[in-house]
Structure formats: C-alpha cells, structure tokens
Coordinates of C-alpha atoms and ligand atoms in Angstrom, one line a residue:
M1 CA -23.1 95.0 64.5
K2 CA -19.6 93.3 65.0
K3 CA -16.8 95.8 65.0
N4 CA -14.1 95.3 62.3
I5 CA -10.7 94.5 63.8
F6 CA -7.7 95.3 61.6
I7 CA -4.5 93.5 62.5
L8 CA -1.0 94.0 60.9
G9 CA 0.9 90.7 61.0
I10 CA 4.7 90.4 60.6
E11 CA 6.5 87.2 59.8
S12 CA 10.3 87.0 59.6
S13 CA 11.3 83.7 61.3
C14 CA 13.4 82.2 58.4
D15 CA 13.9 83.4 54.8
D16 CA 10.5 84.9 53.9
T17 CA 9.8 88.5 54.9
S18 CA 6.1 88.9 55.1
V19 CA 3.5 91.5 56.2
A20 CA -0.2 91.0 56.0
I21 CA -3.3 93.0 57.0
T22 CA -6.5 91.1 58.1
C23 CA -10.0 92.3 58.9
N24 CA -11.4 89.9 61.4
K25 CA -10.8 86.5 59.8
K26 CA -10.4 87.8 56.2
V27 CA -7.0 88.6 54.6
L28 CA -6.9 92.0 52.9
S29 CA -3.3 91.8 51.9
N30 CA -0.5 89.3 52.3
I31 CA 2.9 90.3 50.9
V32 CA 5.6 87.7 50.9
S33 CA 9.2 88.3 49.7
S34 CA 11.1 85.1 49.4
Q35 CA 14.8 85.7 49.6
K36 CA 16.4 84.4 46.5
I37 CA 20.0 84.9 47.8
H38 CA 20.0 81.5 49.5
Q39 CA 19.4 79.5 46.3
K40 CA 23.0 79.3 45.4
Y41 CA 23.9 77.9 48.9
G42 CA 21.3 75.1 48.8
G43 CA 19.9 76.3 52.2
V44 CA 19.3 79.3 54.3
V45 CA 22.3 81.4 55.4
P46 CA 21.2 83.0 58.7
E47 CA 23.4 86.1 58.4
L48 CA 22.2 86.9 54.9
A49 CA 18.6 86.2 55.9
S50 CA 18.5 88.8 58.7
R51 CA 20.2 91.4 56.4
C52 CA 17.5 90.8 53.7
H53 CA 14.7 91.1 56.3
Q54 CA 16.2 94.5 57.4
K55 CA 16.2 95.7 53.9
N56 CA 12.8 94.5 52.9
I57 CA 10.5 94.9 55.9
V58 CA 9.7 98.6 55.6
P59 CA 8.8 98.6 51.9
I60 CA 6.8 95.3 52.3
A61 CA 4.8 96.8 55.2
S62 CA 4.0 99.9 53.2
L63 CA 2.9 97.7 50.3
A64 CA 0.7 95.6 52.5
L65 CA -1.1 98.7 53.8
K66 CA -1.5 100.1 50.3
I67 CA -2.9 96.9 48.9
A68 CA -5.3 96.5 51.8
K69 CA -6.3 100.1 51.4
I70 CA -5.8 100.7 55.1
E71 CA -4.3 103.7 56.8
K72 CA -1.9 102.9 59.8
Q73 CA -4.3 104.8 62.0
Q74 CA -7.1 102.3 61.3
L75 CA -5.1 99.3 62.7
N76 CA -6.1 97.8 66.0
A77 CA -3.0 95.8 66.9
I78 CA 0.4 94.6 65.7
A79 CA 1.1 90.8 65.7
F80 CA 4.5 89.4 65.1
T81 CA 6.3 86.0 65.1
R82 CA 8.3 85.6 68.4
G83 CA 9.6 82.2 67.5
P84 CA 10.6 79.5 66.8
G85 CA 13.1 80.5 64.1
L86 CA 16.5 82.1 63.4
L87 CA 17.5 84.6 66.0
G88 CA 18.8 87.3 63.6
S89 CA 15.7 87.0 61.4
L90 CA 13.3 87.1 64.4
L91 CA 15.0 90.1 65.8
V92 CA 14.2 92.2 62.7
G93 CA 10.5 91.4 62.8
T94 CA 10.3 91.8 66.6
S95 CA 12.0 95.1 66.6
F96 CA 9.9 96.4 63.8
A97 CA 6.7 95.2 65.5
K98 CA 7.8 97.0 68.7
S99 CA 8.5 100.2 67.0
L100 CA 5.2 100.2 65.2
S101 CA 3.3 99.4 68.4
L102 CA 5.1 102.2 70.2
S103 CA 4.7 104.8 67.5
L104 CA 1.1 104.0 66.7
K105 CA 0.2 103.4 70.4
L106 CA -1.2 99.9 69.5
P107 CA -1.3 96.7 71.4
L108 CA 1.6 94.3 70.6
I109 CA 0.8 90.6 70.2
E110 CA 3.4 87.8 70.1
I111 CA 2.7 84.7 68.0
N112 CA 4.1 81.2 68.0
H113 CA 4.9 80.5 64.4
M114 CA 3.9 76.8 64.6
R115 CA 0.6 77.6 66.1
A116 CA 0.0 80.2 63.4
H117 CA 0.6 77.4 60.7
V118 CA -2.3 75.5 62.3
I119 CA -4.4 78.7 62.5
A120 CA -3.9 79.3 58.8
N121 CA -6.7 76.7 58.3
F122 CA -9.1 79.3 59.8
I123 CA -8.4 82.0 57.2
E124 CA -11.7 82.9 55.6
N125 CA -10.2 83.3 52.1
N126 CA -9.3 79.6 52.0
E127 CA -11.1 77.3 49.6
C128 CA -11.8 74.7 52.4
S129 CA -14.1 75.6 55.3
A130 CA -12.4 75.7 58.7
P131 CA -11.9 72.3 60.5
S132 CA -14.1 71.4 63.4
F133 CA -12.7 70.8 66.8
P134 CA -11.1 68.6 67.9
F135 CA -8.8 67.9 65.0
L136 CA -5.4 66.6 64.3
C137 CA -3.0 68.9 62.4
L138 CA 0.0 67.6 60.6
T139 CA 2.3 70.6 60.3
V140 CA 5.2 70.0 57.9
S141 CA 7.7 72.7 57.2
G142 CA 11.4 73.3 56.6
G143 CA 12.2 73.2 60.3
H144 CA 9.4 71.0 61.8
T145 CA 7.3 67.9 61.4
Q146 CA 4.6 67.8 64.0
I147 CA 1.3 66.2 64.8
I148 CA -0.8 68.5 66.9
L149 CA -4.0 67.7 68.7
V150 CA -6.1 70.9 68.4
K151 CA -9.0 71.2 70.8
S152 CA -9.4 75.0 70.3
V153 CA -7.4 77.8 68.8
E154 CA -5.7 78.1 72.3
D155 CA -5.6 74.5 73.3
M156 CA -3.0 72.8 71.1
S157 CA -0.8 69.9 72.2
L158 CA 2.1 68.2 70.5
I159 CA 1.5 64.4 70.2
G160 CA 4.3 63.5 67.7
Q161 CA 7.3 65.1 66.1
T162 CA 10.5 64.4 64.2
L163 CA 13.4 63.1 66.2
D164 CA 15.9 64.6 63.7
D165 CA 15.4 66.2 60.3
S166 CA 12.0 67.6 59.2
A167 CA 10.2 66.4 56.1
G168 CA 10.9 69.8 54.4
E169 CA 14.6 69.3 55.1
A170 CA 14.4 65.8 53.5
F171 CA 13.1 67.5 50.3
D172 CA 15.6 70.3 50.5
K173 CA 18.6 68.0 51.1
S174 CA 17.5 65.6 48.4
A175 CA 17.2 68.4 45.9
K176 CA 20.7 69.6 46.9
M177 CA 22.1 66.1 46.2
L178 CA 20.4 66.2 42.8
G179 CA 21.9 69.6 42.1
L180 CA 18.4 71.2 41.9
G181 CA 18.7 74.3 44.1
Y182 CA 16.7 75.6 47.0
P183 CA 14.0 75.3 48.3
G184 CA 13.9 71.7 47.2
G185 CA 10.3 70.8 47.8
P186 CA 8.6 72.7 45.0
I187 CA 11.5 71.7 42.6
I188 CA 11.2 68.0 43.4
E189 CA 7.4 68.2 43.0
K190 CA 7.9 69.8 39.5
K191 CA 10.6 67.4 38.4
S192 CA 8.4 64.4 39.5
I193 CA 5.9 65.0 36.7
G194 CA 5.9 62.0 34.4
G195 CA 8.2 60.1 36.7
N196 CA 7.5 56.6 38.0
P197 CA 7.1 56.8 41.8
N198 CA 7.7 53.1 42.2
K199 CA 10.9 53.0 40.1
F200 CA 13.3 53.3 43.1
I201 CA 12.3 52.0 46.5
F202 CA 13.6 53.6 49.7
T203 CA 12.9 51.9 53.0
Q204 CA 10.7 53.7 55.5
P205 CA 12.1 54.4 59.0
K206 CA 10.8 52.5 61.9
V207 CA 10.1 55.1 64.6
K208 CA 8.1 54.5 67.8
D209 CA 4.7 56.1 68.6
L210 CA 3.7 59.2 66.5
N211 CA 7.3 60.4 66.0
F212 CA 9.1 60.7 62.7
S213 CA 12.7 60.4 61.5
F214 CA 14.1 61.6 58.1
S215 CA 17.9 61.5 58.6
G216 CA 18.2 57.8 57.7
L217 CA 16.3 58.5 54.4
K218 CA 18.7 61.3 53.6
T219 CA 21.7 58.9 54.1
Q220 CA 20.0 56.2 52.1
I221 CA 19.4 58.6 49.1
F222 CA 23.0 59.8 49.3
N223 CA 24.4 56.3 49.2
F224 CA 22.0 55.2 46.5
L225 CA 23.0 58.2 44.2
K226 CA 26.7 57.6 44.9
L227 CA 26.5 54.0 43.9
E228 CA 24.4 54.6 40.8
K229 CA 26.7 57.5 39.7
E230 CA 29.7 55.2 40.0
K231 CA 28.0 52.7 37.6
N232 CA 26.7 55.5 35.3
P233 CA 27.9 59.1 35.6
N234 CA 24.7 60.2 33.8
F235 CA 22.4 58.4 36.1
I236 CA 20.8 61.4 37.7
D237 CA 20.2 63.3 34.4
K238 CA 18.7 60.1 32.8
N239 CA 16.4 59.3 35.7
M240 CA 15.6 62.7 37.2
N241 CA 11.8 62.5 37.1
H242 CA 11.8 58.9 38.4
I243 CA 14.2 59.7 41.3
C244 CA 12.2 62.8 42.2
A245 CA 8.8 61.0 42.0
S246 CA 10.2 58.1 44.2
I247 CA 11.7 60.5 46.8
Q248 CA 8.4 62.5 46.9
K249 CA 6.3 59.3 47.3
T250 CA 8.6 58.0 50.1
I251 CA 8.5 61.2 52.1
I252 CA 4.7 61.6 51.7
N253 CA 4.1 57.9 52.6
I254 CA 6.0 58.4 55.8
L255 CA 3.8 61.4 56.7
I256 CA 0.5 59.7 55.7
T257 CA 1.3 56.5 57.6
K258 CA 1.9 58.3 60.9
L259 CA -1.1 60.6 60.4
Q260 CA -3.3 57.5 59.9
L261 CA -1.9 56.0 63.1
A262 CA -2.6 59.2 65.0
I263 CA -6.2 59.2 63.7
E264 CA -6.7 55.6 64.9
K265 CA -5.0 56.2 68.3
N266 CA -7.0 59.3 69.0
Q267 CA -10.3 58.3 67.3
I268 CA -10.5 61.8 65.7
K269 CA -12.3 62.2 62.5
N270 CA -11.1 65.7 61.5
I271 CA -7.7 66.4 60.1
A272 CA -5.8 69.4 58.7
I273 CA -2.4 69.9 57.2
A274 CA -0.2 72.9 57.4
G275 CA 3.3 74.2 56.6
G276 CA 5.3 74.6 53.4
V277 CA 5.2 70.8 52.5
A278 CA 1.4 71.0 52.7
S279 CA 1.4 72.9 49.4
N280 CA 2.6 69.7 47.7
K281 CA -0.1 68.5 45.3
Y282 CA 0.7 64.8 45.6
F283 CA 0.5 65.1 49.4
R284 CA -2.9 66.7 49.1
E285 CA -4.1 64.0 46.7
E286 CA -2.9 61.3 49.2
I287 CA -4.8 63.1 52.0
K288 CA -7.9 63.1 49.9
K289 CA -7.6 59.4 49.3
M290 CA -7.2 58.8 53.0
E291 CA -10.2 60.9 53.7
K292 CA -12.3 58.6 51.5
K293 CA -10.8 55.4 52.8
L294 CA -11.2 56.3 56.5
N295 CA -14.3 58.4 56.1
I296 CA -12.8 61.4 57.8
N297 CA -12.9 65.2 57.0
S298 CA -9.7 66.9 55.8
T299 CA -8.9 70.6 55.3
F300 CA -5.8 72.4 54.0
P301 CA -5.1 76.1 53.6
K302 CA -4.6 77.7 50.2
I303 CA -1.0 77.3 49.1
E304 CA -0.1 80.9 49.8
Y305 CA -1.2 80.3 53.4
S306 CA 0.6 77.0 53.7
T307 CA 4.1 78.3 53.1
D308 CA 5.5 81.0 55.5
N309 CA 3.2 84.0 55.4
A310 CA 2.1 86.9 57.7
A311 CA -1.6 86.3 57.1
M312 CA -1.5 83.4 59.5
I313 CA 0.3 85.6 62.0
A314 CA -2.3 88.3 61.7
L315 CA -5.1 85.8 62.2
A316 CA -3.5 84.3 65.2
G317 CA -3.2 87.8 66.5
Y318 CA -6.9 88.4 65.9
Y319 CA -7.8 85.5 68.2
K320 CA -5.4 86.8 70.9
Y321 CA -6.8 90.3 70.4
Q322 CA -10.2 89.1 71.3
K323 CA -8.9 87.8 74.6
K324 CA -6.8 91.0 75.2
N325 CA -3.8 88.7 75.4
F326 CA -1.1 91.4 74.7
T327 CA 2.6 91.4 75.0
M328 CA 5.0 93.8 76.8
L329 CA 7.4 96.0 74.9
S330 CA 10.3 94.3 76.7
V331 CA 9.6 91.0 74.8
S332 CA 12.5 89.4 72.9
P333 CA 12.5 86.6 70.3
D334 CA 12.4 83.0 71.4
C335 CA 14.3 80.8 68.9
R336 CA 12.9 77.6 70.5
Y337 CA 9.5 78.8 71.3
K338 CA 7.4 75.7 72.2
I339 CA 3.9 75.2 70.8
Ligands
KG4_1 O1 6.5 76.5 56.3 P1 7.6 76.8 55.4 O2 7.3 77.8 54.2 O3 8.8 77.5 56.2 C1 9.3 77.0 57.4 O4 8.6 77.4 58.4 O5 10.2 76.2 57.4 O6 8.2 75.5 54.8 C2 9.4 75.5 53.9 C3 9.6 74.0 53.5 C4 10.8 73.9 52.7 O7 11.6 72.7 53.2 C5 10.3 73.6 51.3 O8 11.2 72.8 50.5 C6 9.0 72.9 51.6 O9 8.5 73.6 52.7 N1 8.0 73.0 50.5 C7 7.6 71.9 49.8 C8 6.8 72.5 48.7 N2 6.7 73.8 48.9 C9 7.5 74.1 49.9 N3 7.8 70.6 49.9 C10 7.2 69.8 49.0 N4 6.4 70.2 48.0 C11 6.2 71.5 47.8 N5 5.4 71.9 46.8
ZN2 ZN1 6.8 77.9 58.8

C-alpha cells in the first residue's frame, strides 16, 4: 500500500499568510489570513506585510495542524515559497520554514510560487479533474500574467507574459480610481452585477506574440474617468456597475484573446487557468464558452486554491519530495525567482 506523505506548506510571498497540510495530493487544511491593513492604502505596503506575516505565522501554523488533526511529528517535509515576491514577506516564511525543518529534523523544500499556482490544478479536492499533459496554463495574479506550456509538473516553460502591469494590477488600479478599495478584482466583479459590459468601450492593446500589456488600459481608464467627471461630478456613482462590467469585460477579453492565440499556435487542446484573477466568475464563463467553441478541455482550481494559498505550495512540495529534491538550510528568498 502507498505510504501517506504529510507536507506542511508555507506561503508568505505577498499579503496572505497561509499554512496548509496535505496528505499526498489531498488538502487536509489550508488556513489563509488575508491582511486587511492594506485596504486603506489601495495596494500592498511591503513593510506592513512582513510585520503582519511575523505576527500571524505561528498561530496560523498551529491552527493548520489542529484542523488537519496532524501532530508535528507525523510530518514528512516542510515546503515554503522561496519566490517570486516581496523580500520582507518571503523572509518571514523562509525563516519559519527553516526553523521548523531544523527543529523537527525534516527535509526542507523550496517552491516557486508561480509553478505552485499551476500545480494548484492537481489538488485532489478540486471540482475539476486534473488537466492532462501537455497543457497551457494562463496564470493571472496580482504580480504576474503568464502563459505557461506545461509538459509535466517539472517541465514548465514561459511562452508569453505581460510586458508591464499584470491583469490583477489592472483590476486593482481601476478599483482604486473608482474609490473601491483593495484588492480590486473581487470588488469590481461584485459591482459589475447588473451592469452593461458594452456600455463603455476601451481599446485592446496591440502586443506582439503571446505577450500582454495592461498599462495603456490603465491610462485609458484614468483619462476616461477624468473627462466624464469633468462633465458630470456624479458620473462614477451613477454608472458604477456599467463601468465595472465594461472594465471586467475588457481585461478578460484581452486574456481570452491571447490564450486562444496560444492554443492555435501550439496546437494544444488542454488548458488551465490559475492565480487570483482565475477566481473571477465571468472569466470562468468565458473560458467555458471558448472550451465549447474550440472543442478543447479546460480546468480551473477551486477559488480557495486560485488565490494565494499554502495548499498549492504543499502539493508542489509533495511532487519534489517524491524526487527527493530537497533544499539546503543556507537557502535565502529569491524575489525574482524565474519559473
Ligand atoms: O494570486 P493572487 O491571490 O496573489 C498574487 O500572487 O498576486 O492574486 C491577487 C490578484 C489581485 O490583483 C486581485 O485583485 C485579483 O487577484 N483577484 C481577482 C479576483 N479575486 C482576486 N480579480 C478579478 N476577479 C476576482 N474575483
Ligand atoms: Zn500568487
């Protein structure tokens, strides 16, 4: 019979402190504490993020073990996010992982956060079954927008990415301009309900190959709102749902158009989406429409495994554990860790 492998995963790359316990590919617990302190600033304040991680990490790890009903002594390895991310935030998770590994005499496993987003599609607790290889994964988060060609859990190559802002940032910055708070994506999604997505038209950027650009859209939205507010100071309040629906549609359209191009170029029939923006329902609906139109197979992780979480880190750790791909205690975070 296959031995059960218990991994404790730690995620602290940005503003979510998370610890999870997995047993093989199944999640036993996944505790995520999203730092509320950044809301009033309309974006993550790195100095505050690392302080919050420091405060939260020990109680969150204790809770993750308690909910999983696992004793520390039962664990097989400690997996942690080495990067990419904010240095101060990564340092907290890395140091905590090292101290756990040292005190419990367990192997330490470093994980690339962006690879882990892709691997979230293989969590057994998902509603969708895991994608078949090879597949294309569109990972859309607060810091990244990437198309990755995935031939196996180890063999991932970047075939397209944003040249400036990420799609998540486009949501976040638009929400800030609309006075809606942070993180902007879920708020814009909520405010879009009942809005007409075709009421305001924003032009789509023309970017070569499989790359993206969102900075022009941000400027376009800024200028549009400025002009309309000059004509009518109540413009935003009067049109909030239409503005949000139109912005959401534009961002998702940009993503879908490029993914379709990637499918055609690579002749690959399996696709997956990952990252915080992948929790957007309109995005998921559009992917489903594309699935029918192009006769392809699509998968996406459950929402709790799309946004930042430690379950994906623990599962990525499980794959590395099987290959005995362990990390030295001298490891340090890598803010620009490449996929
Ligand atoms: O993957 P993630 O949780 O953290 C990073 O690694 O960055 O992604 C966070 C991003 C934020 O920009 C947030 O606004 C966006 O994901 N996001 C969404 C939704 N939920 C989170 N964007 C659109 N619709 C959502 N429902
Ligand atoms: Zn992320």
